[in-house]
Amino acid sequence: MAAVLIALSVVTSSVHALTINLNAGATLTANPAALAAFNRAANQWSSQIADPITVTIDANLASLGAGVIGQASSVILQANYNNVRNSMVADSAGEADDGIVAALPTAAQFSAFLPTGFSLGGNLSASKANLKALGFAGLDAGFGTTDATITFSSNFSFDFDSSNGVSAGLVDFETAAAHEIGHALGFISIVDVIDAAVSNGQTFVVAPRTLDLFRFGAGVNPSNPANFTTTARNFVPGNAAILDDLSSELAFSTGASNGDGRQASHWKDNSLTGTLVGVMDPTLATGAFVPVGANDLRALDLIGYDITVVPVPATLYLFASGLMGLVGIARKRAV
Ligand SMILES: [Zn+2]
């Protein structure tokens, strides 16, 4: 049964599928095990996303500073709030599980809790890859083909092959790469920019990220589509925050400087809660493989990706759940 379903997904992906074009630099190319792991990480996302777009990621290994595992940057663009919001609504229209997206507030309905001195300015922002998934055209021509640049440290000891388990004390490279690709696809929050500005005594006019449209205070969150539209989103670093789509509430991190010590563009750290929400956890356990999971995919589903339902083999479930106990006690590093 599972084999039949997997075969179907392959047929689908040959017609409509996300292509992640890894533009590997010389040092990464010269390390076949690392390149293979990077490609497996990309495939974890692309095999489960049906949008017929190409996302280009410049990827490499390089000598980075002591203690730095890797660094990543995405091309982030902004546009008129209603332009992006209406694209999200249109993109989700054919997806039975995405009815809540139609209840996203219009610009006139939108409000948010912000630190003193910050204001909303009528724009939304998103990664270029995310805007492609929403159907915006001409982005590569206008802003260059690169959607994100991801560089991992060549000085750091990774386990490049988790097929025989991840060695104790080592970070799994595929897990780290999948995490960074998640940011590139659009798992980002403006709260990190606000957090840094607060620490520098600065303020700015805020263009929330698409994912921020689902970010509510843990204590002030919606319970039906009508108040999903009208409830203020929460972009205050340090305020307990959740992704709320009315079917689930998933905790976010609240800020590196003025929050829980983790960048807000992540799920809440399982080392603080005991619950691993997904690969977009802010820190990486050593000795563990963490797959792209249902919650990670749900976040991308809400911001405009079309998710292909691929059954997870029972053996992988067992493998993943068997790791859960280890994650909480393993040494963790920020990603
Ligand atoms: Zn991260």
mmCIF file of C-alpha atoms and ligand atoms in Angstrom:
data_model
loop_
_atom_site.group_PDB
_atom_site.id
_atom_site.type_symbol
_atom_site.label_atom_id
_atom_site.label_comp_id
_atom_site.label_asym_id
_atom_site.label_seq_id
_atom_site.Cartn_x
_atom_site.Cartn_y
_atom_site.Cartn_z
ATOM 1 C CA MET A 1 0.000 0.000 0.000
ATOM 2 C CA ALA A 2 2.693 2.430 0.960
ATOM 3 C CA ALA A 3 4.653 1.592 -2.163
ATOM 4 C CA VAL A 4 1.670 2.448 -4.367
ATOM 5 C CA LEU A 5 1.219 5.835 -2.722
ATOM 6 C CA ILE A 6 4.899 6.665 -3.031
ATOM 7 C CA ALA A 7 4.797 5.763 -6.714
ATOM 8 C CA LEU A 8 1.891 8.150 -7.177
ATOM 9 C CA SER A 9 3.786 10.975 -5.554
ATOM 10 C CA VAL A 10 6.667 10.422 -7.927
ATOM 11 C CA VAL A 11 4.321 10.718 -10.893
ATOM 12 C CA THR A 12 2.913 13.931 -9.446
ATOM 13 C CA SER A 13 6.323 15.417 -8.846
ATOM 14 C CA SER A 14 7.321 14.887 -12.455
ATOM 15 C CA VAL A 15 4.433 17.130 -13.496
ATOM 16 C CA HIS A 16 4.317 19.728 -10.739
ATOM 17 C CA ALA A 17 7.129 19.822 -8.249
ATOM 18 C CA LEU A 18 9.405 22.179 -6.448
ATOM 19 C CA THR A 19 12.907 22.116 -7.870
ATOM 20 C CA ILE A 20 15.706 23.158 -5.554
ATOM 21 C CA ASN A 21 18.706 24.000 -7.690
ATOM 22 C CA LEU A 22 21.787 23.664 -5.511
ATOM 23 C CA ASN A 23 24.540 25.817 -6.921
ATOM 24 C CA ALA A 24 27.424 24.124 -5.116
ATOM 25 C CA GLY A 25 30.689 25.978 -4.645
ATOM 26 C CA ALA A 26 34.079 24.377 -5.211
ATOM 27 C CA THR A 27 34.700 23.331 -1.605
ATOM 28 C CA LEU A 28 31.298 21.677 -1.274
ATOM 29 C CA THR A 29 31.703 19.991 -4.656
ATOM 30 C CA ALA A 30 35.043 18.621 -3.518
ATOM 31 C CA ASN A 31 33.333 16.926 -0.560
ATOM 32 C CA PRO A 32 30.996 14.353 -2.141
ATOM 33 C CA ALA A 33 29.571 13.174 1.192
ATOM 34 C CA ALA A 34 28.631 16.725 2.162
ATOM 35 C CA LEU A 35 27.150 17.458 -1.243
ATOM 36 C CA ALA A 36 25.108 14.257 -1.132
ATOM 37 C CA ALA A 37 23.768 15.167 2.315
ATOM 38 C CA PHE A 38 22.887 18.669 1.106
ATOM 39 C CA ASN A 39 20.997 17.151 -1.810
ATOM 40 C CA ARG A 40 19.141 14.773 0.508
ATOM 41 C CA ALA A 41 18.155 17.759 2.645
ATOM 42 C CA ALA A 42 16.874 19.622 -0.410
ATOM 43 C CA ASN A 43 14.991 16.532 -1.509
ATOM 44 C CA GLN A 44 13.246 16.257 1.849
ATOM 45 C CA TRP A 45 11.539 19.564 1.045
ATOM 46 C CA SER A 46 11.168 19.286 -2.722
ATOM 47 C CA SER A 47 9.670 15.790 -2.594
ATOM 48 C CA GLN A 48 6.857 17.109 -0.394
ATOM 49 C CA ILE A 49 6.143 20.426 -2.139
ATOM 50 C CA ALA A 50 4.230 20.537 -5.411
ATOM 51 C CA ASP A 51 4.672 24.171 -6.504
ATOM 52 C CA PRO A 52 6.153 24.152 -10.037
ATOM 53 C CA ILE A 53 8.904 26.635 -9.212
ATOM 54 C CA THR A 54 12.683 26.588 -9.102
ATOM 55 C CA VAL A 55 14.490 27.791 -5.987
ATOM 56 C CA THR A 56 18.202 28.463 -6.412
ATOM 57 C CA ILE A 57 20.461 28.095 -3.391
ATOM 58 C CA ASP A 58 24.150 28.958 -3.505
ATOM 59 C CA ALA A 59 25.709 26.406 -1.155
ATOM 60 C CA ASN A 60 29.256 25.977 0.001
ATOM 61 C CA LEU A 61 31.654 25.048 2.751
ATOM 62 C CA ALA A 62 34.111 27.681 3.928
ATOM 63 C CA SER A 63 36.323 28.492 6.870
ATOM 64 C CA LEU A 64 34.079 30.407 9.273
ATOM 65 C CA GLY A 65 34.777 31.869 12.681
ATOM 66 C CA ALA A 66 35.355 29.700 15.713
ATOM 67 C CA GLY A 67 32.118 28.235 17.019
ATOM 68 C CA VAL A 68 30.101 29.152 13.913
ATOM 69 C CA ILE A 69 28.493 26.112 12.311
ATOM 70 C CA GLY A 70 27.094 27.912 9.324
ATOM 71 C CA GLN A 71 25.480 31.031 8.021
ATOM 72 C CA ALA A 72 22.568 31.595 5.702
ATOM 73 C CA SER A 73 20.908 34.541 4.076
ATOM 74 C CA SER A 74 17.808 34.728 1.930
ATOM 75 C CA VAL A 75 16.676 37.322 -0.566
ATOM 76 C CA ILE A 76 13.703 38.982 1.133
ATOM 77 C CA LEU A 77 11.339 41.257 -0.755
ATOM 78 C CA GLN A 78 8.353 43.301 0.283
ATOM 79 C CA ALA A 79 5.193 44.363 -1.457
ATOM 80 C CA ASN A 80 1.843 45.958 -0.737
ATOM 81 C CA TYR A 81 0.077 44.088 2.070
ATOM 82 C CA ASN A 82 -3.106 43.323 0.159
ATOM 83 C CA ASN A 83 -1.165 42.250 -2.922
ATOM 84 C CA VAL A 84 0.675 39.543 -0.949
ATOM 85 C CA ARG A 85 -2.292 38.704 1.295
ATOM 86 C CA ASN A 86 -4.626 38.253 -1.670
ATOM 87 C CA SER A 87 -2.050 36.021 -3.377
ATOM 88 C CA MET A 88 -1.962 33.844 -0.258
ATOM 89 C CA VAL A 89 -5.753 33.590 -0.276
ATOM 90 C CA ALA A 90 -5.852 32.743 -3.977
ATOM 91 C CA ASP A 91 -3.036 30.202 -3.680
ATOM 92 C CA SER A 92 -4.821 28.340 -0.886
ATOM 93 C CA ALA A 93 -8.240 28.347 -2.511
ATOM 94 C CA GLY A 94 -7.994 24.814 -3.881
ATOM 95 C CA GLU A 95 -6.615 23.252 -0.700
ATOM 96 C CA ALA A 96 -9.228 21.775 1.595
ATOM 97 C CA ASP A 97 -7.084 22.109 4.724
ATOM 98 C CA ASP A 98 -6.254 25.766 4.111
ATOM 99 C CA GLY A 99 -9.638 27.396 4.561
ATOM 100 C CA ILE A 100 -8.244 29.539 7.368
ATOM 101 C CA VAL A 101 -6.041 31.426 4.898
ATOM 102 C CA ALA A 102 -9.159 33.030 3.406
ATOM 103 C CA ALA A 103 -9.749 34.587 6.827
ATOM 104 C CA LEU A 104 -6.421 36.444 6.834
ATOM 105 C CA PRO A 105 -7.089 40.094 7.595
ATOM 106 C CA THR A 106 -7.056 42.638 4.819
ATOM 107 C CA ALA A 107 -4.788 45.625 5.311
ATOM 108 C CA ALA A 108 -7.676 47.564 6.793
ATOM 109 C CA GLN A 109 -8.419 44.743 9.259
ATOM 110 C CA PHE A 110 -4.814 43.965 10.193
ATOM 111 C CA SER A 111 -3.358 44.940 13.577
ATOM 112 C CA ALA A 112 -0.411 43.827 15.657
ATOM 113 C CA PHE A 113 1.129 44.277 19.068
ATOM 114 C CA LEU A 114 4.484 46.026 18.579
ATOM 115 C CA PRO A 115 7.104 47.477 20.922
ATOM 116 C CA THR A 116 6.831 51.199 21.611
ATOM 117 C CA GLY A 117 7.837 53.326 18.637
ATOM 118 C CA PHE A 118 7.286 50.661 15.956
ATOM 119 C CA SER A 119 4.427 50.876 13.464
ATOM 120 C CA LEU A 120 2.919 48.958 10.553
ATOM 121 C CA GLY A 121 3.539 50.498 7.159
ATOM 122 C CA GLY A 122 1.208 48.755 4.737
ATOM 123 C CA ASN A 123 3.626 46.190 3.307
ATOM 124 C CA LEU A 124 4.262 42.485 3.796
ATOM 125 C CA SER A 125 7.632 40.807 3.251
ATOM 126 C CA ALA A 126 8.628 37.293 2.271
ATOM 127 C CA SER A 127 11.557 35.334 0.950
ATOM 128 C CA LYS A 128 11.850 35.455 -2.828
ATOM 129 C CA ALA A 129 11.260 31.691 -2.886
ATOM 130 C CA ASN A 130 8.014 32.142 -0.951
ATOM 131 C CA LEU A 131 6.815 34.797 -3.392
ATOM 132 C CA LYS A 132 7.530 32.424 -6.281
ATOM 133 C CA ALA A 133 5.315 29.823 -4.586
ATOM 134 C CA LEU A 134 2.622 32.499 -4.333
ATOM 135 C CA GLY A 135 2.774 32.965 -8.088
ATOM 136 C CA PHE A 136 4.744 36.204 -8.363
ATOM 137 C CA ALA A 137 6.546 36.185 -11.709
ATOM 138 C CA GLY A 138 9.728 37.797 -12.976
ATOM 139 C CA LEU A 139 11.505 37.730 -9.612
ATOM 140 C CA ASP A 140 14.721 36.111 -10.873
ATOM 141 C CA ALA A 141 14.888 38.565 -13.746
ATOM 142 C CA GLY A 142 14.379 41.483 -11.413
ATOM 143 C CA PHE A 143 16.411 40.433 -8.391
ATOM 144 C CA GLY A 144 18.887 37.769 -9.593
ATOM 145 C CA THR A 145 18.502 34.006 -9.727
ATOM 146 C CA THR A 146 19.854 33.344 -6.235
ATOM 147 C CA ASP A 147 17.156 32.834 -3.609
ATOM 148 C CA ALA A 148 19.473 32.108 -0.707
ATOM 149 C CA THR A 149 23.104 31.562 0.181
ATOM 150 C CA ILE A 150 23.990 28.876 2.710
ATOM 151 C CA THR A 151 27.550 28.308 3.900
ATOM 152 C CA PHE A 152 28.629 25.737 6.458
ATOM 153 C CA SER A 153 31.940 25.763 8.277
ATOM 154 C CA SER A 154 34.663 23.568 6.817
ATOM 155 C CA ASN A 155 36.314 23.649 10.251
ATOM 156 C CA PHE A 156 33.399 21.992 11.979
ATOM 157 C CA SER A 157 33.016 18.237 12.407
ATOM 158 C CA PHE A 158 29.748 17.032 10.913
ATOM 159 C CA ASP A 159 28.352 13.576 10.382
ATOM 160 C CA PHE A 160 27.627 13.605 6.655
ATOM 161 C CA ASP A 161 25.842 10.240 6.564
ATOM 162 C CA SER A 162 23.038 9.518 9.010
ATOM 163 C CA SER A 163 22.097 6.217 7.356
ATOM 164 C CA ASN A 164 24.159 4.372 9.959
ATOM 165 C CA GLY A 165 23.102 6.716 12.778
ATOM 166 C CA VAL A 166 24.673 10.026 13.765
ATOM 167 C CA SER A 167 27.908 9.762 15.693
ATOM 168 C CA ALA A 168 27.792 10.934 19.291
ATOM 169 C CA GLY A 169 28.990 14.521 19.607
ATOM 170 C CA LEU A 170 28.553 15.335 15.921
ATOM 171 C CA VAL A 171 25.890 17.465 14.241
ATOM 172 C CA ASP A 172 24.067 15.748 11.380
ATOM 173 C CA PHE A 173 24.819 17.758 8.247
ATOM 174 C CA GLU A 174 21.607 16.802 6.455
ATOM 175 C CA THR A 175 19.544 18.050 9.423
ATOM 176 C CA ALA A 176 21.453 21.345 9.515
ATOM 177 C CA ALA A 177 21.062 21.829 5.763
ATOM 178 C CA ALA A 178 17.338 21.026 5.847
ATOM 179 C CA HIS A 179 16.917 23.603 8.601
ATOM 180 C CA GLU A 180 18.643 26.355 6.640
ATOM 181 C CA ILE A 181 16.684 25.513 3.494
ATOM 182 C CA GLY A 182 13.520 25.926 5.573
ATOM 183 C CA HIS A 183 14.525 29.516 6.323
ATOM 184 C CA ALA A 184 15.228 30.096 2.632
ATOM 185 C CA LEU A 185 11.782 28.832 1.680
ATOM 186 C CA GLY A 186 10.182 31.310 4.054
ATOM 187 C CA PHE A 187 10.250 30.144 7.671
ATOM 188 C CA ILE A 188 11.249 33.585 8.970
ATOM 189 C CA SER A 189 9.856 36.251 11.304
ATOM 190 C CA ILE A 190 10.172 40.014 11.393
ATOM 191 C CA VAL A 191 10.404 39.693 15.176
ATOM 192 C CA ASP A 192 14.132 38.990 14.833
ATOM 193 C CA VAL A 193 14.639 42.326 13.091
ATOM 194 C CA ILE A 194 12.519 44.071 15.724
ATOM 195 C CA ASP A 195 14.470 42.293 18.457
ATOM 196 C CA ALA A 196 17.810 43.577 17.132
ATOM 197 C CA ALA A 197 16.434 47.093 16.675
ATOM 198 C CA VAL A 198 15.113 47.184 20.237
ATOM 199 C CA SER A 199 18.562 46.282 21.513
ATOM 200 C CA ASN A 200 20.083 49.078 19.434
ATOM 201 C CA GLY A 201 17.539 51.635 20.585
ATOM 202 C CA GLN A 202 16.120 51.916 17.067
ATOM 203 C CA THR A 203 12.606 51.735 15.660
ATOM 204 C CA PHE A 204 11.320 51.156 12.124
ATOM 205 C CA VAL A 205 8.204 50.744 10.044
ATOM 206 C CA VAL A 206 7.424 47.016 10.113
ATOM 207 C CA ALA A 207 6.650 44.883 7.053
ATOM 208 C CA PRO A 208 5.712 41.539 8.654
ATOM 209 C CA ARG A 209 6.795 38.277 7.029
ATOM 210 C CA THR A 210 4.083 36.014 5.641
ATOM 211 C CA LEU A 211 4.570 33.538 8.499
ATOM 212 C CA ASP A 212 3.966 36.380 10.963
ATOM 213 C CA LEU A 213 0.334 36.551 9.840
ATOM 214 C CA PHE A 214 -0.177 33.371 11.894
ATOM 215 C CA ARG A 215 1.821 34.582 14.925
ATOM 216 C CA PHE A 216 -0.287 35.363 17.988
ATOM 217 C CA GLY A 217 0.375 35.916 21.651
ATOM 218 C CA ALA A 218 -0.042 32.672 23.547
ATOM 219 C CA GLY A 219 -2.626 34.347 25.770
ATOM 220 C CA VAL A 220 -4.451 36.359 23.081
ATOM 221 C CA ASN A 221 -5.202 34.020 20.208
ATOM 222 C CA PRO A 222 -8.189 33.306 17.977
ATOM 223 C CA SER A 223 -10.759 30.558 18.389
ATOM 224 C CA ASN A 224 -12.817 30.949 15.203
ATOM 225 C CA PRO A 225 -12.331 32.375 11.700
ATOM 226 C CA ALA A 226 -13.991 35.672 12.578
ATOM 227 C CA ASN A 227 -11.592 36.475 15.386
ATOM 228 C CA PHE A 228 -8.689 34.967 13.448
ATOM 229 C CA THR A 229 -9.273 37.947 11.170
ATOM 230 C CA THR A 230 -9.567 40.549 13.896
ATOM 231 C CA THR A 231 -7.215 39.379 16.667
ATOM 232 C CA ALA A 232 -3.989 41.396 16.740
ATOM 233 C CA ARG A 233 -0.850 39.475 15.819
ATOM 234 C CA ASN A 234 2.010 39.667 18.318
ATOM 235 C CA PHE A 235 5.456 40.898 17.240
ATOM 236 C CA VAL A 236 6.815 41.862 20.654
ATOM 237 C CA PRO A 237 10.113 40.101 21.417
ATOM 238 C CA GLY A 238 9.832 38.161 24.639
ATOM 239 C CA ASN A 239 6.072 37.713 24.488
ATOM 240 C CA ALA A 240 5.094 34.040 24.438
ATOM 241 C CA ALA A 241 3.997 33.418 20.845
ATOM 242 C CA ILE A 242 2.339 30.640 18.880
ATOM 243 C CA LEU A 243 1.518 29.724 15.319
ATOM 244 C CA ASP A 244 -2.269 29.456 15.379
ATOM 245 C CA ASP A 245 -4.265 28.151 12.395
ATOM 246 C CA LEU A 246 -7.246 27.206 14.581
ATOM 247 C CA SER A 247 -6.433 23.508 14.217
ATOM 248 C CA SER A 248 -3.183 23.602 16.162
ATOM 249 C CA GLU A 249 -1.137 25.915 18.344
ATOM 250 C CA LEU A 250 2.628 25.556 17.978
ATOM 251 C CA ALA A 251 5.033 27.557 20.121
ATOM 252 C CA PHE A 252 7.556 29.914 18.523
ATOM 253 C CA SER A 253 10.851 31.146 19.930
ATOM 254 C CA THR A 254 10.631 34.744 21.111
ATOM 255 C CA GLY A 255 13.936 36.474 20.344
ATOM 256 C CA ALA A 256 17.677 36.104 20.782
ATOM 257 C CA SER A 257 18.241 39.381 22.651
ATOM 258 C CA ASN A 258 15.001 40.326 24.382
ATOM 259 C CA GLY A 259 13.217 36.990 24.404
ATOM 260 C CA ASP A 260 13.969 33.390 25.282
ATOM 261 C CA GLY A 261 17.476 33.575 23.866
ATOM 262 C CA ARG A 262 16.527 31.976 20.546
ATOM 263 C CA GLN A 263 15.839 33.712 17.235
ATOM 264 C CA ALA A 264 12.105 34.178 16.734
ATOM 265 C CA SER A 265 12.244 32.636 13.244
ATOM 266 C CA HIS A 266 12.019 29.186 14.850
ATOM 267 C CA TRP A 267 9.764 26.897 16.792
ATOM 268 C CA LYS A 268 10.219 27.027 20.557
ATOM 269 C CA ASP A 269 13.397 25.188 21.543
ATOM 270 C CA ASN A 270 12.639 21.661 22.688
ATOM 271 C CA SER A 271 15.410 22.001 25.226
ATOM 272 C CA LEU A 272 13.163 24.579 26.956
ATOM 273 C CA THR A 273 9.868 22.723 26.592
ATOM 274 C CA GLY A 274 10.643 19.030 26.163
ATOM 275 C CA THR A 275 8.661 19.046 22.905
ATOM 276 C CA LEU A 276 10.418 18.909 19.538
ATOM 277 C CA VAL A 277 8.083 20.720 17.115
ATOM 278 C CA GLY A 278 10.148 20.190 13.983
ATOM 279 C CA VAL A 279 13.404 20.657 12.127
ATOM 280 C CA MET A 280 12.943 24.437 12.495
ATOM 281 C CA ASP A 281 13.890 24.079 16.158
ATOM 282 C CA PRO A 282 16.436 26.808 16.953
ATOM 283 C CA THR A 283 19.224 24.531 18.137
ATOM 284 C CA LEU A 284 20.647 21.312 16.785
ATOM 285 C CA ALA A 285 21.183 18.345 18.985
ATOM 286 C CA THR A 286 24.353 16.416 18.412
ATOM 287 C CA GLY A 287 24.060 12.742 17.610
ATOM 288 C CA ALA A 288 20.585 13.071 16.112
ATOM 289 C CA PHE A 289 18.874 13.154 12.733
ATOM 290 C CA VAL A 290 15.753 15.370 12.691
ATOM 291 C CA PRO A 291 13.578 15.101 9.568
ATOM 292 C CA VAL A 292 11.480 17.789 7.952
ATOM 293 C CA GLY A 293 8.208 17.105 9.731
ATOM 294 C CA ALA A 294 4.493 17.735 9.508
ATOM 295 C CA ASN A 295 4.621 20.968 11.528
ATOM 296 C CA ASP A 296 7.444 22.372 9.381
ATOM 297 C CA LEU A 297 5.453 21.558 6.244
ATOM 298 C CA ARG A 298 2.269 22.998 7.734
ATOM 299 C CA ALA A 299 3.991 26.350 8.272
ATOM 300 C CA LEU A 300 5.038 26.432 4.620
ATOM 301 C CA ASP A 301 1.579 25.255 3.564
ATOM 302 C CA LEU A 302 0.021 28.257 5.308
ATOM 303 C CA ILE A 303 2.360 30.804 3.688
ATOM 304 C CA GLY A 304 1.686 29.595 0.169
ATOM 305 C CA TYR A 305 3.336 26.269 -0.634
ATOM 306 C CA ASP A 306 1.358 23.338 -1.957
ATOM 307 C CA ILE A 307 2.212 20.337 0.174
ATOM 308 C CA THR A 308 2.185 16.834 -1.256
ATOM 309 C CA VAL A 309 1.044 14.276 1.256
ATOM 310 C CA VAL A 310 3.694 11.603 1.338
ATOM 311 C CA PRO A 311 3.194 8.736 3.792
ATOM 312 C CA VAL A 312 6.082 8.293 6.150
ATOM 313 C CA PRO A 313 7.246 4.683 6.409
ATOM 314 C CA ALA A 314 6.453 3.157 9.776
ATOM 315 C CA THR A 315 10.107 2.390 10.321
ATOM 316 C CA LEU A 316 10.983 6.069 10.029
ATOM 317 C CA TYR A 317 8.354 6.935 12.625
ATOM 318 C CA LEU A 318 9.984 4.509 14.984
ATOM 319 C CA PHE A 319 13.413 5.871 14.217
ATOM 320 C CA ALA A 320 12.287 9.441 14.780
ATOM 321 C CA SER A 321 10.405 8.756 17.975
ATOM 322 C CA GLY A 322 13.304 6.710 19.251
ATOM 323 C CA LEU A 323 15.499 9.765 18.924
ATOM 324 C CA MET A 324 13.192 12.054 20.857
ATOM 325 C CA GLY A 325 14.503 10.990 24.222
ATOM 326 C CA LEU A 326 18.043 11.762 23.209
ATOM 327 C CA VAL A 327 17.427 15.209 21.827
ATOM 328 C CA GLY A 328 16.633 16.807 25.143
ATOM 329 C CA ILE A 329 19.833 15.742 26.798
ATOM 330 C CA ALA A 330 22.230 16.112 23.896
ATOM 331 C CA ARG A 331 24.409 19.195 23.627
ATOM 332 C CA LYS A 332 22.812 21.671 21.296
ATOM 333 C CA ARG A 333 24.076 24.386 19.024
ATOM 334 C CA ALA A 334 22.249 27.330 17.541
ATOM 335 C CA VAL A 335 21.434 27.235 13.849
HETATM 336 ZN ZN ZN B 1 17.591 28.697 12.085
#
